[in-house]
PDB file of C-alpha atoms in Angstrom:
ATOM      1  CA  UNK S 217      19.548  42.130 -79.530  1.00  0.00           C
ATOM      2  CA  UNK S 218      15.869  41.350 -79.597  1.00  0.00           C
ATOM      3  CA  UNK S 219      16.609  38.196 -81.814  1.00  0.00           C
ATOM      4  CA  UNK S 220      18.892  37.034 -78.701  1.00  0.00           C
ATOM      5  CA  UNK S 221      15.757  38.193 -76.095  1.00  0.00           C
ATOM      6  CA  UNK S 222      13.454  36.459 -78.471  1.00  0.00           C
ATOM      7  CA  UNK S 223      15.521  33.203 -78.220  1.00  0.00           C
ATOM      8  CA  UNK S 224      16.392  33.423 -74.357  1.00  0.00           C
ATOM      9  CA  UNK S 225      12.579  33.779 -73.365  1.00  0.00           C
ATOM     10  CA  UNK S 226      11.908  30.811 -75.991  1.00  0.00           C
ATOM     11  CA  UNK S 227      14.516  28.642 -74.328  1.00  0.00           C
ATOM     12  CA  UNK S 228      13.343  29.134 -70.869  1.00  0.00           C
ATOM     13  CA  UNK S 229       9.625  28.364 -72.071  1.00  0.00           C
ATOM     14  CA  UNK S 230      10.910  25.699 -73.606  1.00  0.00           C
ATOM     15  CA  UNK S 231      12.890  24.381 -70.562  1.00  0.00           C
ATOM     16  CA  UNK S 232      10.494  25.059 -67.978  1.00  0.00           C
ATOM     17  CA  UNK S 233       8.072  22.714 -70.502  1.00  0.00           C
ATOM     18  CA  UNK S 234      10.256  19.898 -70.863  1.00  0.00           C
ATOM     19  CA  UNK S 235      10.667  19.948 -67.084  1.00  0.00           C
ATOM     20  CA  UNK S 236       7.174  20.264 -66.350  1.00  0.00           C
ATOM     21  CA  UNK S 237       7.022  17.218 -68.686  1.00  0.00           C
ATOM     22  CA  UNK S 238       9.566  15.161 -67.069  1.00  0.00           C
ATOM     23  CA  UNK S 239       8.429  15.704 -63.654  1.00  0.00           C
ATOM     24  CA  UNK S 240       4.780  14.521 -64.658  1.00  0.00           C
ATOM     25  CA  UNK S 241       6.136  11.548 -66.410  1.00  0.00           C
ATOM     26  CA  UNK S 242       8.175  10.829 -63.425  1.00  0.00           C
ATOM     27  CA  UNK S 243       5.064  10.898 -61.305  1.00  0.00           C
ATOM     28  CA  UNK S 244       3.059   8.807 -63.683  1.00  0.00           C
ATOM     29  CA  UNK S 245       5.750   6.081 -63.849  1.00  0.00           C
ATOM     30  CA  UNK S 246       6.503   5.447 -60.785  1.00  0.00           C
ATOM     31  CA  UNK S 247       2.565   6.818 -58.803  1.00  0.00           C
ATOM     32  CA  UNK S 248       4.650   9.125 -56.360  1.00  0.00           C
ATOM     33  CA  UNK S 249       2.430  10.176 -53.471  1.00  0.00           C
ATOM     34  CA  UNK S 250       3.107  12.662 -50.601  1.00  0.00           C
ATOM     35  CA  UNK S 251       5.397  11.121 -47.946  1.00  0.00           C
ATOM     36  CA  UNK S 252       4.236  11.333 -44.476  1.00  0.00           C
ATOM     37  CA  UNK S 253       6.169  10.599 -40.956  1.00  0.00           C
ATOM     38  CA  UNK S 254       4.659   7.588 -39.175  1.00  0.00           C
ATOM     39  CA  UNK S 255       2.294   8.853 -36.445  1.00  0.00           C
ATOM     40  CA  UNK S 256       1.407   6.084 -33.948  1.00  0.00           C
ATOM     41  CA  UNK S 257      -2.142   5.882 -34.207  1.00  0.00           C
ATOM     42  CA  UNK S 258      -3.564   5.794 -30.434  1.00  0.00           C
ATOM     43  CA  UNK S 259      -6.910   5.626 -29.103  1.00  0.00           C
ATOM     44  CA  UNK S 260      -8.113   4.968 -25.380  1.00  0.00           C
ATOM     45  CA  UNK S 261     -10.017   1.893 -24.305  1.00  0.00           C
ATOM     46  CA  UNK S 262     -11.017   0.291 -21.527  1.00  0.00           C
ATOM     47  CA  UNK S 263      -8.889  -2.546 -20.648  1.00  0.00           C
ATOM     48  CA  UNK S 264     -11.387  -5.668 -21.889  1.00  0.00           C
ATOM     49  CA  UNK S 265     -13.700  -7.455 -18.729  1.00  0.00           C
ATOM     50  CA  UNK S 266     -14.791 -10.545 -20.583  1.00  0.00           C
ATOM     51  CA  UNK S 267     -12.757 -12.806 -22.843  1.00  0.00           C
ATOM     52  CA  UNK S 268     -14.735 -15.526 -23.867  1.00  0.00           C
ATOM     53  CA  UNK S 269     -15.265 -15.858 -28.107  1.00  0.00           C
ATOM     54  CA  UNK S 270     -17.733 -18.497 -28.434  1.00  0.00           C
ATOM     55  CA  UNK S 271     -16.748 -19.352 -32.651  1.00  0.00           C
ATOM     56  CA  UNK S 272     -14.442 -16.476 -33.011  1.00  0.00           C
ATOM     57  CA  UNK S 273     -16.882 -13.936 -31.850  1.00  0.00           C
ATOM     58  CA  UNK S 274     -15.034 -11.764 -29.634  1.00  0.00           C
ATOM     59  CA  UNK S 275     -16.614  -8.360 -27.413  1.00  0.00           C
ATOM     60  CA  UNK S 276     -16.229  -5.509 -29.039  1.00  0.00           C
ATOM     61  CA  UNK S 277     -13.710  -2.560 -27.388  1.00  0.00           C
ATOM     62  CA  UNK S 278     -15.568  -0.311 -25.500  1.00  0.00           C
ATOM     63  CA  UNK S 279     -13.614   3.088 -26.700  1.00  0.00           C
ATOM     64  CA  UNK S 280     -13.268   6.961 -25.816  1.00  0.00           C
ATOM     65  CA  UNK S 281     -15.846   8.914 -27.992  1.00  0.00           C
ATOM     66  CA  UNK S 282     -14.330  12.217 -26.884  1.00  0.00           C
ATOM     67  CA  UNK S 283     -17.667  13.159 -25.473  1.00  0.00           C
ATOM     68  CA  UNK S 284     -17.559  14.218 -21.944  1.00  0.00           C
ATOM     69  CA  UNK S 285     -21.031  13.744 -21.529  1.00  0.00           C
ATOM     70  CA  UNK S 286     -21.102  10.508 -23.334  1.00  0.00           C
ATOM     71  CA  UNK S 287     -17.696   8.772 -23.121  1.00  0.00           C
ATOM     72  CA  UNK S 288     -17.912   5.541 -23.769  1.00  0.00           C
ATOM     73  CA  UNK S 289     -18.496   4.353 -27.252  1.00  0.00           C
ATOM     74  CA  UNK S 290     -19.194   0.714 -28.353  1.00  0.00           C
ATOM     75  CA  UNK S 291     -19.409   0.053 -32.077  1.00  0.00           C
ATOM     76  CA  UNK S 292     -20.625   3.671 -32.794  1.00  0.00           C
ATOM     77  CA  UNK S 293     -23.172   3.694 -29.984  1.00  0.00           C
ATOM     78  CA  UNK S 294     -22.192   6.361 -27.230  1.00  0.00           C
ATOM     79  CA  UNK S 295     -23.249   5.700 -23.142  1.00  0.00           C
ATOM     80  CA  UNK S 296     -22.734   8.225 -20.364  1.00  0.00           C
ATOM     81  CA  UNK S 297     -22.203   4.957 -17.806  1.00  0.00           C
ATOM     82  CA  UNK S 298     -19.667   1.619 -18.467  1.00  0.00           C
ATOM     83  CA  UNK S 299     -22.406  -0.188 -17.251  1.00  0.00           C
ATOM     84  CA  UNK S 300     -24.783   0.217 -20.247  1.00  0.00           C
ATOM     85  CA  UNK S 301     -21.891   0.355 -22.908  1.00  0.00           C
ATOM     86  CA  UNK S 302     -20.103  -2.943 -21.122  1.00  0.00           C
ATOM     87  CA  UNK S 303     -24.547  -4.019 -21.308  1.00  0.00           C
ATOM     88  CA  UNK S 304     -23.893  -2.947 -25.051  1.00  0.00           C
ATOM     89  CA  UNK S 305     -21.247  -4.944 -25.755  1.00  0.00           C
ATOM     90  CA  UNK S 306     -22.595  -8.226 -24.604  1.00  0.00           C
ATOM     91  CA  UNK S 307     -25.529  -7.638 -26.330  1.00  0.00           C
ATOM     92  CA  UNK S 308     -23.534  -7.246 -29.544  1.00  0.00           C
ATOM     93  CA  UNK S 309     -21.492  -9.999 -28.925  1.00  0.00           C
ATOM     94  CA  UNK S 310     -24.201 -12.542 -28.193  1.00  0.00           C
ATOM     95  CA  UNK S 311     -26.302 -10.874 -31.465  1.00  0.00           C
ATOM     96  CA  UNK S 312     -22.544 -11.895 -33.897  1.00  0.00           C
ATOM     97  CA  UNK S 313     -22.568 -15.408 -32.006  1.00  0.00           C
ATOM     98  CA  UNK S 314     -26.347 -16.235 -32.623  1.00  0.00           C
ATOM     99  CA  UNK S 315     -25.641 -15.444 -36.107  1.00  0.00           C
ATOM    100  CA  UNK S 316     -23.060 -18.010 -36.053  1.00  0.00           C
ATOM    101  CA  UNK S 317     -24.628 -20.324 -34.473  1.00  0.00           C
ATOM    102  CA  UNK S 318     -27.791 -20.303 -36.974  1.00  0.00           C
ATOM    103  CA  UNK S 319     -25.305 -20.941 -40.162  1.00  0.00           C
ATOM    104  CA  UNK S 320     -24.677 -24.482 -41.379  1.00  0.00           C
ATOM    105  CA  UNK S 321     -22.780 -26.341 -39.725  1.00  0.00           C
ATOM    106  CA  UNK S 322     -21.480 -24.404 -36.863  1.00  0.00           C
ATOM    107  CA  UNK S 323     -20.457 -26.678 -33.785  1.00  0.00           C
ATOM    108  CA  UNK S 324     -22.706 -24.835 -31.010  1.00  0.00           C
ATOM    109  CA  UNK S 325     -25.697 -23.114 -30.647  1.00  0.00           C
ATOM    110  CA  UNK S 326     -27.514 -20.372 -29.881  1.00  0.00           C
ATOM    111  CA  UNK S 327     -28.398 -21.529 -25.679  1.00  0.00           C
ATOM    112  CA  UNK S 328     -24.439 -21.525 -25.345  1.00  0.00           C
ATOM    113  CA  UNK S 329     -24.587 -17.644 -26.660  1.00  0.00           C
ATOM    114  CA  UNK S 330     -27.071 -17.445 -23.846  1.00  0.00           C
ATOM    115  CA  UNK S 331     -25.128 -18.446 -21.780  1.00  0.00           C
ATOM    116  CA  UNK S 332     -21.920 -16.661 -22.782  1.00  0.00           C
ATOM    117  CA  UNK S 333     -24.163 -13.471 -22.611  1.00  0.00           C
ATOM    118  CA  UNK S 334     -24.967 -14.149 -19.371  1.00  0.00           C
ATOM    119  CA  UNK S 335     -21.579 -15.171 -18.613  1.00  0.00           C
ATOM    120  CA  UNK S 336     -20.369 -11.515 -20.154  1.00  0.00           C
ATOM    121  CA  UNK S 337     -22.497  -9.899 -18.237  1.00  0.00           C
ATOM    122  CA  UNK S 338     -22.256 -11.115 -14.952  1.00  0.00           C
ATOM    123  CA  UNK S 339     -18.421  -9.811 -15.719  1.00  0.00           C
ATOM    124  CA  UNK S 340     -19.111  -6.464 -16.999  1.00  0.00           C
ATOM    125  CA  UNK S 341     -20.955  -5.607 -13.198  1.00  0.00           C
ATOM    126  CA  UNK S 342     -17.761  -6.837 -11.601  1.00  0.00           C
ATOM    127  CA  UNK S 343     -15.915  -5.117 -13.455  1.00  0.00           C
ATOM    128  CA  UNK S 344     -13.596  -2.890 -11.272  1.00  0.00           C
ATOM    129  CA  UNK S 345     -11.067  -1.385 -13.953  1.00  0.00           C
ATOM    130  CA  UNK S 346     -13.512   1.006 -15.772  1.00  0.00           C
ATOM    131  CA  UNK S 347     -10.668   3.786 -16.806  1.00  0.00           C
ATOM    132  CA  UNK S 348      -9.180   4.354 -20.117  1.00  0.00           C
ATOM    133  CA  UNK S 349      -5.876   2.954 -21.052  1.00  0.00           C
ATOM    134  CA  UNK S 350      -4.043   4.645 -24.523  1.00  0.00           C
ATOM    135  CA  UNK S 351      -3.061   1.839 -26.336  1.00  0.00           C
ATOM    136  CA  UNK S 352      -1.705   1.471 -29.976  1.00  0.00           C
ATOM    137  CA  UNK S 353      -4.539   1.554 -32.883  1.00  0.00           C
ATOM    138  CA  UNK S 354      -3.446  -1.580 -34.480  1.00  0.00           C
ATOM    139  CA  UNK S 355      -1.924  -4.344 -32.081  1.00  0.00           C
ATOM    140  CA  UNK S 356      -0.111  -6.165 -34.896  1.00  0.00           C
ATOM    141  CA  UNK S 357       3.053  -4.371 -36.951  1.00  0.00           C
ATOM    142  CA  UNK S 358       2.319  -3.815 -40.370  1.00  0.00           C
ATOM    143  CA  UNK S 359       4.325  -6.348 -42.185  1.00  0.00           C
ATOM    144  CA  UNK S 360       5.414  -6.688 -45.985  1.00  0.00           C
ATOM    145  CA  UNK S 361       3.141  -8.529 -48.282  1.00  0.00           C
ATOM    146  CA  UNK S 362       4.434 -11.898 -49.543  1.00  0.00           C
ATOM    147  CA  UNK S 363       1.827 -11.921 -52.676  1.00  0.00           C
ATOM    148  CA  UNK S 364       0.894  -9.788 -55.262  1.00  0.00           C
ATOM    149  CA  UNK S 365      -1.660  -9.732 -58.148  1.00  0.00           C
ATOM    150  CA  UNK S 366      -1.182  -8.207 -61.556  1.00  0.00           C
ATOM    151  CA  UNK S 367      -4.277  -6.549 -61.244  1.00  0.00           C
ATOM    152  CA  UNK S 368      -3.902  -4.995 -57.672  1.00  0.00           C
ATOM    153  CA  UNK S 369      -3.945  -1.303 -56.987  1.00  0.00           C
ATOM    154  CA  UNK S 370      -3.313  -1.184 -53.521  1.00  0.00           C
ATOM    155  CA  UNK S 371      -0.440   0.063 -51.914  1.00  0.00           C
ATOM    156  CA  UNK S 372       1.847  -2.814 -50.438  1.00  0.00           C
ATOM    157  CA  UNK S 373       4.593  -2.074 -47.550  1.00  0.00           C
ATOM    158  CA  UNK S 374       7.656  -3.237 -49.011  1.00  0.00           C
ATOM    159  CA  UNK S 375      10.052  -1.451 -46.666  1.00  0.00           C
ATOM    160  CA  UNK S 376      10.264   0.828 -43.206  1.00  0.00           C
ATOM    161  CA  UNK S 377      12.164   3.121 -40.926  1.00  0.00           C
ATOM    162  CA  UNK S 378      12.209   4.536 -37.607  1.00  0.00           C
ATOM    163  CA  UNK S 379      10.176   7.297 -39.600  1.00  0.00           C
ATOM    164  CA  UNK S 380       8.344   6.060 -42.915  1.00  0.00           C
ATOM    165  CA  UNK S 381       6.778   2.884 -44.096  1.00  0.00           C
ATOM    166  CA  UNK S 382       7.573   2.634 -47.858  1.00  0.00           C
ATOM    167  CA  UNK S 383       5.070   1.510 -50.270  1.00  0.00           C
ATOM    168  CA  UNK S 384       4.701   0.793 -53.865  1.00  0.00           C
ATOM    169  CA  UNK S 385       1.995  -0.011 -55.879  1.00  0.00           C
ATOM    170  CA  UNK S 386       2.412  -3.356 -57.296  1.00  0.00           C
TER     171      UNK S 386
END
């Protein structure tokens, strides 16, 4: 009888091994991570008051920072007024276009960020629409990748659902 309790207790040791064994190998093979429902991602902006993008440089959102005392947030910054964050953002915008403007070869200049700084702000004090919209966090669907690289660790959506996006590491 103990030779049989002996053996029982060594079989289940040695079951709940191999399994513990398996399932790791089955994780390591195929990099299994936790599956999680697709959230949309939202966040509240205010609906843009100047679209100009003199060489691709485009205003920064002005977004929600959750503060009630502070709400708006450009680029980190937080402003209790649209006014100074909508000031903020043509600032930043005309700082990213001067920068293009000074590299080599770029195909305007720094007086037509003046002017397009001038031009945003002029807009931002006639602004009327001030209030936050929700909108989606990423405008553009997530789409499958249509390269890989041998040496690439990143995740790449290969597949969706109503629910999940699928990914493998490839």
């Amino acid at each position: 009888m103990r030779a049989f309790l002996i053996l029982a207790v060594l079989g289940r040791a040695w079951a709940a091994l191999a399994y513990s064994n398996l399932q790791d190998s089955f994780h390591n093979e195929f990099r299994l991570q936790m599956l999680h429902s697709r959230q949309p991602a939202e966040r509240k902006v205010v609906p843009p008051f100047f679209h100009s993008a003199l060489g691709g440089a485009g205003p920064p959102p002005i977004t929600d920072s959750g503060n009630p005392g502070r709400p708006y947030e450009v680029n980190g910054s937080t402003f209790p007024m649209f006014i100074d964050a909508a000031q903020r953002v043509c600032d930043n915008q005309h700082n990213t276009c001067a920068e293009l403007a000074n590299k080599h070869g770029a195909s305007f200049s720094v007086s037509q960020c003046d002017q397009q700084s001038s031009e945003c702000k002029a807009a931002a004090a006639a602004a009327s629409n001030t209030a936050f919209s929700v909108v989606p966090e990423s405008s553009t669907p997530a789409t499958p990748a249509t390269t890989t690289s041998t040496n690439s660790a990143q995740p790449v959506l290969v597949s969706s659902n109503a629910q999940y996006d699928f990914y493998c590491d490839l």
